[in-house]
Amino acid sequence: MHYGYIGLGNLGGHLAHSLVKKGYKVTVYDLDPKLAERHIRDGAIWAASPAELASKVDVVFTCLPSPTVSEKVLSQILTTLKPGSTWIENSTNGRDEMIRLAAMAEAKGIKVLEAPVTGGVHLAARGEITVLVGGDKDLFEQFRPALETIGKKIFLMGPIGSAAVIKVITNMLAFIHLVADAEALMLAKRGGLDLGQAWHAITASSGSSFVHETEGQLILNGSYDIAFTMDLALKDLGFAMNFGKEFSVPLDLASMTQQTFMKGKAAYGGAAQSTQIAKLLEDVLNTDLRAPGFPARLE
């Protein structure tokens, strides 16, 4: 089985590299050829375009920044991908976008799995990220070994579109937790506590969260370097708010969090790290949240 991987950014680069390290035959492509250097060094093959890649492989993985980019790349690979091949989408898309894109592929005889990932870049680097899958069960079982190569915990959620819904839900929770964690850390700092010790105490308490235990460290370091942007956070919060309207679920916390991230984008730009949302409080209160001994990046 010959795999292709398109999109070697913060997440996709690690996912593709896991396949390469495991010994799969992998051809790779990215707009920035430099991102493929480690993959090629470890045995991957370079393709000059998505269409060229698709002409050579049996399966195409993609990990791209938006549904618009996913559609553009899909349109290119469908010109050369052989009927009976498979497209596995690791990007985060809205449910309706994913269903529409899958229909485009299936009309050309291409089988589809959606497989967005969650847990952070550091887990992707270790091959331990969580993979949320939507699609046919038999197709899922066929590609389970490859999915278990890029991730540690794999969940088949249902038909195409199901994984998009749960991925948006998990990201919505993460952004809510991030804003809450910034407020909690600021209360600790302004309350005169040792901030490092406060982080450890929260970690061992009922108030802890995955976000506190991971991104909270980057806030305390001051790097904020989570490799995820304000724009991406707002994209996912937009998906969540749309689901709230569709399913008639009032999303008060998500709505407030979306507004907070809009303020974050206005202050620092859409390319700023999403973790910099904590800096809004730091700036308005002229109080930093630094503590010694915390890493600049998660490993």
JSON list of C-alpha atoms in Angstrom, two decimals, residues 122-277:
[
{"chain": "A", "resi": 122, "resn": "HIS", "atom": "CA", "xyz": [3.26, 17.44, 21.24]},
{"chain": "A", "resi": 123, "resn": "LEU", "atom": "CA", "xyz": [1.15, 14.25, 21.20]},
{"chain": "A", "resi": 124, "resn": "ALA", "atom": "CA", "xyz": [1.19, 14.20, 17.40]},
{"chain": "A", "resi": 125, "resn": "ALA", "atom": "CA", "xyz": [4.99, 14.30, 17.56]},
{"chain": "A", "resi": 126, "resn": "ARG", "atom": "CA", "xyz": [4.97, 11.19, 19.75]},
{"chain": "A", "resi": 127, "resn": "GLY", "atom": "CA", "xyz": [2.37, 9.34, 17.67]},
{"chain": "A", "resi": 128, "resn": "GLU", "atom": "CA", "xyz": [0.00, 9.52, 20.64]},
{"chain": "A", "resi": 129, "resn": "ILE", "atom": "CA", "xyz": [-2.64, 11.97, 19.46]},
{"chain": "A", "resi": 130, "resn": "THR", "atom": "CA", "xyz": [-6.33, 11.00, 19.54]},
{"chain": "A", "resi": 131, "resn": "VAL", "atom": "CA", "xyz": [-7.96, 10.26, 16.18]},
{"chain": "A", "resi": 132, "resn": "LEU", "atom": "CA", "xyz": [-11.70, 10.79, 15.71]},
{"chain": "A", "resi": 133, "resn": "VAL", "atom": "CA", "xyz": [-13.04, 8.86, 12.73]},
{"chain": "A", "resi": 134, "resn": "GLY", "atom": "CA", "xyz": [-16.18, 9.10, 10.64]},
{"chain": "A", "resi": 135, "resn": "GLY", "atom": "CA", "xyz": [-17.03, 6.74, 7.81]},
{"chain": "A", "resi": 136, "resn": "ASP", "atom": "CA", "xyz": [-17.74, 3.15, 6.84]},
{"chain": "A", "resi": 137, "resn": "LYS", "atom": "CA", "xyz": [-16.81, 0.64, 9.55]},
{"chain": "A", "resi": 138, "resn": "ASP", "atom": "CA", "xyz": [-15.18, -1.84, 7.17]},
{"chain": "A", "resi": 139, "resn": "LEU", "atom": "CA", "xyz": [-13.07, 0.91, 5.61]},
{"chain": "A", "resi": 140, "resn": "PHE", "atom": "CA", "xyz": [-12.12, 2.06, 9.09]},
{"chain": "A", "resi": 141, "resn": "GLU", "atom": "CA", "xyz": [-10.98, -1.45, 10.01]},
{"chain": "A", "resi": 142, "resn": "GLN", "atom": "CA", "xyz": [-8.95, -1.66, 6.81]},
{"chain": "A", "resi": 143, "resn": "PHE", "atom": "CA", "xyz": [-6.99, 1.43, 7.73]},
{"chain": "A", "resi": 144, "resn": "ARG", "atom": "CA", "xyz": [-6.96, 1.00, 11.49]},
{"chain": "A", "resi": 145, "resn": "PRO", "atom": "CA", "xyz": [-3.24, 0.01, 11.50]},
{"chain": "A", "resi": 146, "resn": "ALA", "atom": "CA", "xyz": [-2.26, 3.25, 9.73]},
{"chain": "A", "resi": 147, "resn": "LEU", "atom": "CA", "xyz": [-4.52, 5.29, 12.04]},
{"chain": "A", "resi": 148, "resn": "GLU", "atom": "CA", "xyz": [-2.97, 3.57, 15.06]},
{"chain": "A", "resi": 149, "resn": "THR", "atom": "CA", "xyz": [0.43, 4.58, 13.71]},
{"chain": "A", "resi": 150, "resn": "ILE", "atom": "CA", "xyz": [-0.41, 8.28, 13.81]},
{"chain": "A", "resi": 151, "resn": "GLY", "atom": "CA", "xyz": [-2.45, 8.14, 17.03]},
{"chain": "A", "resi": 152, "resn": "LYS", "atom": "CA", "xyz": [-2.79, 6.27, 20.30]},
{"chain": "A", "resi": 153, "resn": "LYS", "atom": "CA", "xyz": [-6.54, 6.43, 20.92]},
{"chain": "A", "resi": 154, "resn": "ILE", "atom": "CA", "xyz": [-8.85, 5.88, 17.95]},
{"chain": "A", "resi": 155, "resn": "PHE", "atom": "CA", "xyz": [-12.63, 6.41, 18.07]},
{"chain": "A", "resi": 156, "resn": "LEU", "atom": "CA", "xyz": [-15.05, 5.51, 15.28]},
{"chain": "A", "resi": 157, "resn": "MET", "atom": "CA", "xyz": [-17.86, 8.02, 15.84]},
{"chain": "A", "resi": 158, "resn": "GLY", "atom": "CA", "xyz": [-20.30, 7.01, 13.09]},
{"chain": "A", "resi": 159, "resn": "PRO", "atom": "CA", "xyz": [-20.88, 8.00, 9.45]},
{"chain": "A", "resi": 160, "resn": "ILE", "atom": "CA", "xyz": [-19.12, 10.82, 7.61]},
{"chain": "A", "resi": 161, "resn": "GLY", "atom": "CA", "xyz": [-19.75, 14.06, 9.51]},
{"chain": "A", "resi": 162, "resn": "SER", "atom": "CA", "xyz": [-19.81, 12.46, 12.96]},
{"chain": "A", "resi": 163, "resn": "ALA", "atom": "CA", "xyz": [-16.13, 13.04, 13.61]},
{"chain": "A", "resi": 164, "resn": "ALA", "atom": "CA", "xyz": [-16.46, 16.69, 12.58]},
{"chain": "A", "resi": 165, "resn": "VAL", "atom": "CA", "xyz": [-19.13, 17.21, 15.24]},
{"chain": "A", "resi": 166, "resn": "ILE", "atom": "CA", "xyz": [-17.15, 15.65, 18.10]},
{"chain": "A", "resi": 167, "resn": "LYS", "atom": "CA", "xyz": [-13.93, 17.41, 17.03]},
{"chain": "A", "resi": 168, "resn": "VAL", "atom": "CA", "xyz": [-15.66, 20.79, 17.17]},
{"chain": "A", "resi": 169, "resn": "ILE", "atom": "CA", "xyz": [-17.10, 19.90, 20.58]},
{"chain": "A", "resi": 170, "resn": "THR", "atom": "CA", "xyz": [-13.69, 18.96, 21.99]},
{"chain": "A", "resi": 171, "resn": "ASN", "atom": "CA", "xyz": [-12.09, 22.13, 20.63]},
{"chain": "A", "resi": 172, "resn": "MET", "atom": "CA", "xyz": [-14.93, 24.25, 22.00]},
{"chain": "A", "resi": 173, "resn": "LEU", "atom": "CA", "xyz": [-14.30, 22.79, 25.45]},
{"chain": "A", "resi": 174, "resn": "ALA", "atom": "CA", "xyz": [-10.56, 23.35, 25.13]},
{"chain": "A", "resi": 175, "resn": "PHE", "atom": "CA", "xyz": [-10.98, 27.06, 24.36]},
{"chain": "A", "resi": 176, "resn": "ILE", "atom": "CA", "xyz": [-13.44, 27.52, 27.22]},
{"chain": "A", "resi": 177, "resn": "HIS", "atom": "CA", "xyz": [-10.98, 25.78, 29.54]},
{"chain": "A", "resi": 178, "resn": "LEU", "atom": "CA", "xyz": [-8.15, 27.98, 28.26]},
{"chain": "A", "resi": 179, "resn": "VAL", "atom": "CA", "xyz": [-9.96, 31.20, 29.11]},
{"chain": "A", "resi": 180, "resn": "ALA", "atom": "CA", "xyz": [-10.97, 29.77, 32.49]},
{"chain": "A", "resi": 181, "resn": "ASP", "atom": "CA", "xyz": [-7.41, 28.68, 33.24]},
{"chain": "A", "resi": 182, "resn": "ALA", "atom": "CA", "xyz": [-6.07, 32.14, 32.49]},
{"chain": "A", "resi": 183, "resn": "GLU", "atom": "CA", "xyz": [-8.57, 33.62, 34.95]},
{"chain": "A", "resi": 184, "resn": "ALA", "atom": "CA", "xyz": [-7.70, 31.02, 37.59]},
{"chain": "A", "resi": 185, "resn": "LEU", "atom": "CA", "xyz": [-3.97, 31.63, 37.26]},
{"chain": "A", "resi": 186, "resn": "MET", "atom": "CA", "xyz": [-4.50, 35.37, 37.47]},
{"chain": "A", "resi": 187, "resn": "LEU", "atom": "CA", "xyz": [-6.56, 34.96, 40.64]},
{"chain": "A", "resi": 188, "resn": "ALA", "atom": "CA", "xyz": [-3.69, 32.96, 42.13]},
{"chain": "A", "resi": 189, "resn": "LYS", "atom": "CA", "xyz": [-1.10, 35.55, 41.13]},
{"chain": "A", "resi": 190, "resn": "ARG", "atom": "CA", "xyz": [-3.11, 38.55, 42.33]},
{"chain": "A", "resi": 191, "resn": "GLY", "atom": "CA", "xyz": [-3.98, 36.64, 45.48]},
{"chain": "A", "resi": 192, "resn": "GLY", "atom": "CA", "xyz": [-0.30, 36.51, 46.39]},
{"chain": "A", "resi": 193, "resn": "LEU", "atom": "CA", "xyz": [0.27, 32.80, 45.79]},
{"chain": "A", "resi": 194, "resn": "ASP", "atom": "CA", "xyz": [3.43, 31.25, 44.39]},
{"chain": "A", "resi": 195, "resn": "LEU", "atom": "CA", "xyz": [2.25, 30.75, 40.81]},
{"chain": "A", "resi": 196, "resn": "GLY", "atom": "CA", "xyz": [4.25, 27.61, 40.13]},
{"chain": "A", "resi": 197, "resn": "GLN", "atom": "CA", "xyz": [2.99, 25.98, 43.30]},
{"chain": "A", "resi": 198, "resn": "ALA", "atom": "CA", "xyz": [-0.55, 27.09, 42.45]},
{"chain": "A", "resi": 199, "resn": "TRP", "atom": "CA", "xyz": [-0.26, 25.38, 39.04]},
{"chain": "A", "resi": 200, "resn": "HIS", "atom": "CA", "xyz": [0.79, 22.13, 40.73]},
{"chain": "A", "resi": 201, "resn": "ALA", "atom": "CA", "xyz": [-2.02, 22.39, 43.28]},
{"chain": "A", "resi": 202, "resn": "ILE", "atom": "CA", "xyz": [-4.64, 22.92, 40.56]},
{"chain": "A", "resi": 203, "resn": "THR", "atom": "CA", "xyz": [-3.18, 20.02, 38.59]},
{"chain": "A", "resi": 204, "resn": "ALA", "atom": "CA", "xyz": [-3.77, 17.76, 41.60]},
{"chain": "A", "resi": 205, "resn": "SER", "atom": "CA", "xyz": [-7.29, 19.10, 42.23]},
{"chain": "A", "resi": 206, "resn": "SER", "atom": "CA", "xyz": [-10.81, 18.60, 40.96]},
{"chain": "A", "resi": 207, "resn": "GLY", "atom": "CA", "xyz": [-10.45, 21.83, 39.01]},
{"chain": "A", "resi": 208, "resn": "SER", "atom": "CA", "xyz": [-7.71, 20.52, 36.74]},
{"chain": "A", "resi": 209, "resn": "SER", "atom": "CA", "xyz": [-8.09, 19.98, 32.99]},
{"chain": "A", "resi": 210, "resn": "PHE", "atom": "CA", "xyz": [-5.99, 18.75, 30.09]},
{"chain": "A", "resi": 211, "resn": "VAL", "atom": "CA", "xyz": [-5.65, 22.36, 28.96]},
{"chain": "A", "resi": 212, "resn": "HIS", "atom": "CA", "xyz": [-4.41, 23.48, 32.38]},
{"chain": "A", "resi": 213, "resn": "GLU", "atom": "CA", "xyz": [-1.88, 20.66, 32.51]},
{"chain": "A", "resi": 214, "resn": "THR", "atom": "CA", "xyz": [-0.53, 21.40, 29.03]},
{"chain": "A", "resi": 215, "resn": "GLU", "atom": "CA", "xyz": [-1.20, 24.92, 27.76]},
{"chain": "A", "resi": 216, "resn": "GLY", "atom": "CA", "xyz": [-1.12, 26.33, 31.27]},
{"chain": "A", "resi": 217, "resn": "GLN", "atom": "CA", "xyz": [2.60, 25.54, 31.34]},
{"chain": "A", "resi": 218, "resn": "LEU", "atom": "CA", "xyz": [3.20, 27.60, 28.20]},
{"chain": "A", "resi": 219, "resn": "ILE", "atom": "CA", "xyz": [1.38, 30.56, 29.74]},
{"chain": "A", "resi": 220, "resn": "LEU", "atom": "CA", "xyz": [3.59, 30.36, 32.81]},
{"chain": "A", "resi": 221, "resn": "ASN", "atom": "CA", "xyz": [6.70, 30.12, 30.63]},
{"chain": "A", "resi": 222, "resn": "GLY", "atom": "CA", "xyz": [5.59, 33.11, 28.57]},
{"chain": "A", "resi": 223, "resn": "SER", "atom": "CA", "xyz": [6.25, 31.46, 25.19]},
{"chain": "A", "resi": 224, "resn": "TYR", "atom": "CA", "xyz": [2.53, 30.71, 24.60]},
{"chain": "A", "resi": 225, "resn": "ASP", "atom": "CA", "xyz": [3.90, 28.40, 21.87]},
{"chain": "A", "resi": 226, "resn": "ILE", "atom": "CA", "xyz": [1.10, 25.87, 21.34]},
{"chain": "A", "resi": 227, "resn": "ALA", "atom": "CA", "xyz": [1.40, 25.97, 17.50]},
{"chain": "A", "resi": 228, "resn": "PHE", "atom": "CA", "xyz": [-2.29, 26.85, 17.14]},
{"chain": "A", "resi": 229, "resn": "THR", "atom": "CA", "xyz": [-3.51, 30.29, 16.13]},
{"chain": "A", "resi": 230, "resn": "MET", "atom": "CA", "xyz": [-6.26, 32.69, 17.12]},
{"chain": "A", "resi": 231, "resn": "ASP", "atom": "CA", "xyz": [-7.70, 32.35, 13.61]},
{"chain": "A", "resi": 232, "resn": "LEU", "atom": "CA", "xyz": [-7.93, 28.56, 13.93]},
{"chain": "A", "resi": 233, "resn": "ALA", "atom": "CA", "xyz": [-9.58, 28.89, 17.34]},
{"chain": "A", "resi": 234, "resn": "LEU", "atom": "CA", "xyz": [-12.16, 31.29, 15.94]},
{"chain": "A", "resi": 235, "resn": "LYS", "atom": "CA", "xyz": [-12.80, 28.96, 12.99]},
{"chain": "A", "resi": 236, "resn": "ASP", "atom": "CA", "xyz": [-13.60, 26.10, 15.35]},
{"chain": "A", "resi": 237, "resn": "LEU", "atom": "CA", "xyz": [-15.67, 28.27, 17.69]},
{"chain": "A", "resi": 238, "resn": "GLY", "atom": "CA", "xyz": [-17.65, 29.40, 14.65]},
{"chain": "A", "resi": 239, "resn": "PHE", "atom": "CA", "xyz": [-18.39, 25.78, 13.81]},
{"chain": "A", "resi": 240, "resn": "ALA", "atom": "CA", "xyz": [-19.52, 25.21, 17.41]},
{"chain": "A", "resi": 241, "resn": "MET", "atom": "CA", "xyz": [-21.85, 28.21, 17.39]},
{"chain": "A", "resi": 242, "resn": "ASN", "atom": "CA", "xyz": [-23.40, 27.01, 14.14]},
{"chain": "A", "resi": 243, "resn": "PHE", "atom": "CA", "xyz": [-24.06, 23.60, 15.70]},
{"chain": "A", "resi": 244, "resn": "GLY", "atom": "CA", "xyz": [-25.63, 25.34, 18.69]},
{"chain": "A", "resi": 245, "resn": "LYS", "atom": "CA", "xyz": [-28.11, 27.08, 16.38]},
{"chain": "A", "resi": 246, "resn": "GLU", "atom": "CA", "xyz": [-28.80, 23.92, 14.37]},
{"chain": "A", "resi": 247, "resn": "PHE", "atom": "CA", "xyz": [-29.32, 21.68, 17.40]},
{"chain": "A", "resi": 248, "resn": "SER", "atom": "CA", "xyz": [-31.14, 24.35, 19.46]},
{"chain": "A", "resi": 249, "resn": "VAL", "atom": "CA", "xyz": [-28.55, 24.27, 22.23]},
{"chain": "A", "resi": 250, "resn": "PRO", "atom": "CA", "xyz": [-27.78, 27.59, 23.98]},
{"chain": "A", "resi": 251, "resn": "LEU", "atom": "CA", "xyz": [-23.99, 27.88, 24.15]},
{"chain": "A", "resi": 252, "resn": "ASP", "atom": "CA", "xyz": [-23.51, 30.71, 26.60]},
{"chain": "A", "resi": 253, "resn": "LEU", "atom": "CA", "xyz": [-19.95, 29.85, 27.61]},
{"chain": "A", "resi": 254, "resn": "ALA", "atom": "CA", "xyz": [-18.90, 29.15, 24.04]},
{"chain": "A", "resi": 255, "resn": "SER", "atom": "CA", "xyz": [-20.39, 32.47, 22.93]},
{"chain": "A", "resi": 256, "resn": "MET", "atom": "CA", "xyz": [-18.50, 34.41, 25.61]},
{"chain": "A", "resi": 257, "resn": "THR", "atom": "CA", "xyz": [-15.33, 32.53, 24.72]},
{"chain": "A", "resi": 258, "resn": "GLN", "atom": "CA", "xyz": [-15.77, 33.37, 21.04]},
{"chain": "A", "resi": 259, "resn": "GLN", "atom": "CA", "xyz": [-16.05, 37.06, 21.97]},
{"chain": "A", "resi": 260, "resn": "THR", "atom": "CA", "xyz": [-12.91, 36.79, 24.09]},
{"chain": "A", "resi": 261, "resn": "PHE", "atom": "CA", "xyz": [-10.99, 35.26, 21.20]},
{"chain": "A", "resi": 262, "resn": "MET", "atom": "CA", "xyz": [-12.23, 38.02, 18.90]},
{"chain": "A", "resi": 263, "resn": "LYS", "atom": "CA", "xyz": [-10.70, 40.49, 21.37]},
{"chain": "A", "resi": 264, "resn": "GLY", "atom": "CA", "xyz": [-7.52, 38.40, 21.33]},
{"chain": "A", "resi": 265, "resn": "LYS", "atom": "CA", "xyz": [-7.34, 38.53, 17.55]},
{"chain": "A", "resi": 266, "resn": "ALA", "atom": "CA", "xyz": [-7.96, 42.28, 17.56]},
{"chain": "A", "resi": 267, "resn": "ALA", "atom": "CA", "xyz": [-5.16, 42.77, 20.09]},
{"chain": "A", "resi": 268, "resn": "TYR", "atom": "CA", "xyz": [-2.51, 40.39, 18.77]},
{"chain": "A", "resi": 269, "resn": "GLY", "atom": "CA", "xyz": [-3.54, 39.34, 15.27]},
{"chain": "A", "resi": 270, "resn": "GLY", "atom": "CA", "xyz": [-5.05, 36.18, 13.84]},
{"chain": "A", "resi": 271, "resn": "ALA", "atom": "CA", "xyz": [-1.64, 34.50, 13.55]},
{"chain": "A", "resi": 272, "resn": "ALA", "atom": "CA", "xyz": [-0.96, 34.91, 17.29]},
{"chain": "A", "resi": 273, "resn": "GLN", "atom": "CA", "xyz": [-0.86, 31.78, 19.42]},
{"chain": "A", "resi": 274, "resn": "SER", "atom": "CA", "xyz": [-4.29, 30.86, 20.80]},
{"chain": "A", "resi": 275, "resn": "THR", "atom": "CA", "xyz": [-2.70, 30.53, 24.25]},
{"chain": "A", "resi": 276, "resn": "GLN", "atom": "CA", "xyz": [-2.00, 34.27, 24.14]},
{"chain": "A", "resi": 277, "resn": "ILE", "atom": "CA", "xyz": [-5.64, 34.72, 25.10]}
]
